[in-house]
Short mmCIF file of C-alpha atoms and ligand atoms in Angstrom, two decimals:
data_model
loop_
_atom_site.label_atom_id
_atom_site.label_comp_id
_atom_site.label_asym_id
_atom_site.label_seq_id
_atom_site.Cartn_x
_atom_site.Cartn_y
_atom_site.Cartn_z
CA MET A 12 6.19 2.96 14.48
CA ASP A 13 6.17 -0.75 13.74
CA CYS A 14 4.00 -2.10 10.94
CA ARG A 15 0.76 -3.76 12.18
CA PRO A 16 0.80 -7.39 11.02
CA GLY A 17 -2.50 -8.18 9.29
CA CYS A 18 -3.23 -4.52 8.43
CA GLY A 19 -2.55 -4.56 4.69
CA ALA A 20 -3.95 -1.08 4.03
CA CYS A 21 -0.89 -0.03 2.02
CA CYS A 22 -1.43 -3.11 -0.19
CA ILE A 23 -4.99 -1.96 -1.03
CA ALA A 24 -5.44 1.84 -0.97
CA PRO A 25 -2.50 3.17 -3.03
CA SER A 26 -1.74 2.54 -6.67
CA ILE A 27 1.57 0.81 -7.45
CA SER A 28 3.04 1.57 -10.86
CA SER A 29 5.73 -1.11 -10.90
CA ALA A 30 5.02 -4.71 -11.86
CA ILE A 31 3.94 -7.11 -9.11
CA PRO A 32 3.92 -10.89 -9.64
CA GLY A 33 0.36 -11.60 -10.81
CA MET A 34 -0.19 -7.91 -11.67
CA PRO A 35 2.30 -7.12 -14.49
CA SER A 36 0.95 -3.59 -15.02
CA GLY A 37 1.02 -2.73 -11.34
CA LYS A 38 -1.98 -2.15 -9.10
CA PRO A 39 -4.76 0.45 -9.32
CA ALA A 40 -5.69 2.39 -6.19
CA GLY A 41 -8.30 0.68 -4.03
CA VAL A 42 -7.61 -2.80 -5.43
CA ARG A 43 -6.19 -5.60 -3.28
CA CYS A 44 -2.72 -6.66 -4.36
CA ALA A 45 -2.69 -10.14 -5.89
CA GLN A 46 0.00 -11.05 -3.35
CA LEU A 47 -2.03 -10.05 -0.29
CA THR A 48 -3.33 -13.09 1.60
CA ALA A 49 -6.84 -13.34 3.05
CA ASP A 50 -5.38 -12.43 6.45
CA ASN A 51 -3.67 -9.38 4.95
CA LEU A 52 -0.08 -10.57 4.90
CA CYS A 53 2.33 -10.32 1.96
CA ARG A 54 3.01 -13.63 0.23
CA LEU A 55 6.31 -12.21 -1.07
CA TYR A 56 7.68 -10.96 2.26
CA GLY A 57 11.43 -11.65 2.29
CA GLN A 58 11.36 -12.91 -1.32
CA PRO A 59 13.52 -11.41 -4.08
CA ASP A 60 10.51 -10.72 -6.34
CA ARG A 61 8.81 -8.45 -3.78
CA PRO A 62 8.59 -5.02 -5.48
CA ALA A 63 11.24 -2.52 -4.40
CA VAL A 64 8.56 0.04 -3.52
CA CYS A 65 7.13 -2.41 -0.98
CA VAL A 66 10.56 -3.20 0.48
CA ARG A 67 11.27 0.53 0.92
CA LEU A 68 7.93 1.39 2.54
CA ARG A 69 8.11 2.17 6.25
CA ALA A 70 5.17 2.40 8.63
CA ASP A 71 4.47 5.95 9.77
CA GLU A 72 1.66 7.22 11.98
CA LEU A 73 0.90 9.97 9.43
CA THR A 74 -0.10 7.40 6.83
CA CYS A 75 -0.86 4.30 8.89
CA GLY A 76 -2.94 5.91 11.65
CA GLN A 77 -3.99 3.82 14.63
CA THR A 78 -6.00 1.14 12.81
CA ALA A 79 -6.20 -0.49 9.39
CA THR A 80 -9.48 1.35 8.72
CA GLU A 81 -7.84 4.67 9.52
CA ALA A 82 -4.87 3.78 7.29
CA LEU A 83 -7.22 3.00 4.38
CA VAL A 84 -8.74 6.49 4.69
CA LEU A 85 -5.38 8.27 5.11
CA LEU A 86 -3.75 6.41 2.23
CA ALA A 87 -6.74 6.99 -0.07
CA GLU A 88 -6.54 10.73 0.70
CA LEU A 89 -2.80 10.71 -0.05
CA GLU A 90 -3.45 8.86 -3.31
CA ARG A 91 -5.98 11.49 -4.39
CA ALA A 92 -3.67 14.34 -3.38
CA THR A 93 -0.69 12.97 -5.32
CA ARG A 94 -2.53 11.67 -8.40
CA PRO A 95 -1.07 13.19 -11.58
CA GLY A 96 -3.51 15.17 -13.70
CA PRO A 97 -4.94 18.61 -14.38
CA ARG A 98 -5.28 20.93 -11.44
CA SER A 99 -8.24 23.17 -10.84
CA PHE A 100 -6.30 26.39 -10.23
S1 LIG B 218 -0.60 0.67 6.23
FE1 LIG B 218 1.11 0.89 7.63
S2 LIG B 218 0.67 -0.42 9.36
FE2 LIG B 218 -0.65 -1.04 7.65
S3 LIG B 218 0.47 -2.70 6.63
FE3 LIG B 218 1.00 -0.79 5.60
S4 LIG B 218 2.87 -0.07 6.63
FE4 LIG B 218 1.93 -1.61 7.95
S1 LIG B 219 3.67 -7.20 -3.03
FE1 LIG B 219 3.23 -7.56 -0.88
S2 LIG B 219 3.82 -5.68 0.19
FE2 LIG B 219 3.64 -5.21 -1.99
S3 LIG B 219 1.55 -4.46 -2.25
FE3 LIG B 219 1.54 -6.64 -2.69
S4 LIG B 219 1.01 -7.64 -0.76
FE4 LIG B 219 1.64 -5.55 -0.30
#
């Protein structure tokens, strides 16, 4: 699928461990990226200082859903499922 311009869910819901301009320690889950504009576009799109993880990301219906709201839910679930830490089994 093509990325939805103005969605921005993957710039909010997941954590990003690599440095982002304006966020040198990366980004916690659920926090808007410092480079995300008010209309949910990336200020660094096409720029050399855009993090590699963002350049590599591809839109996929499994994680992006049909709407930005759906993507926020799906990506938050994925974040919880892949968070490092003790397991309960
Ligand atoms: S969540 Fe998916 S559709 Fe939305 S901005 Fe990110 S890649 Fe694009
Ligand atoms: S740098 Fe751009 S693409 Fe990456 S999380 Fe921030 S706003 Fe999104």
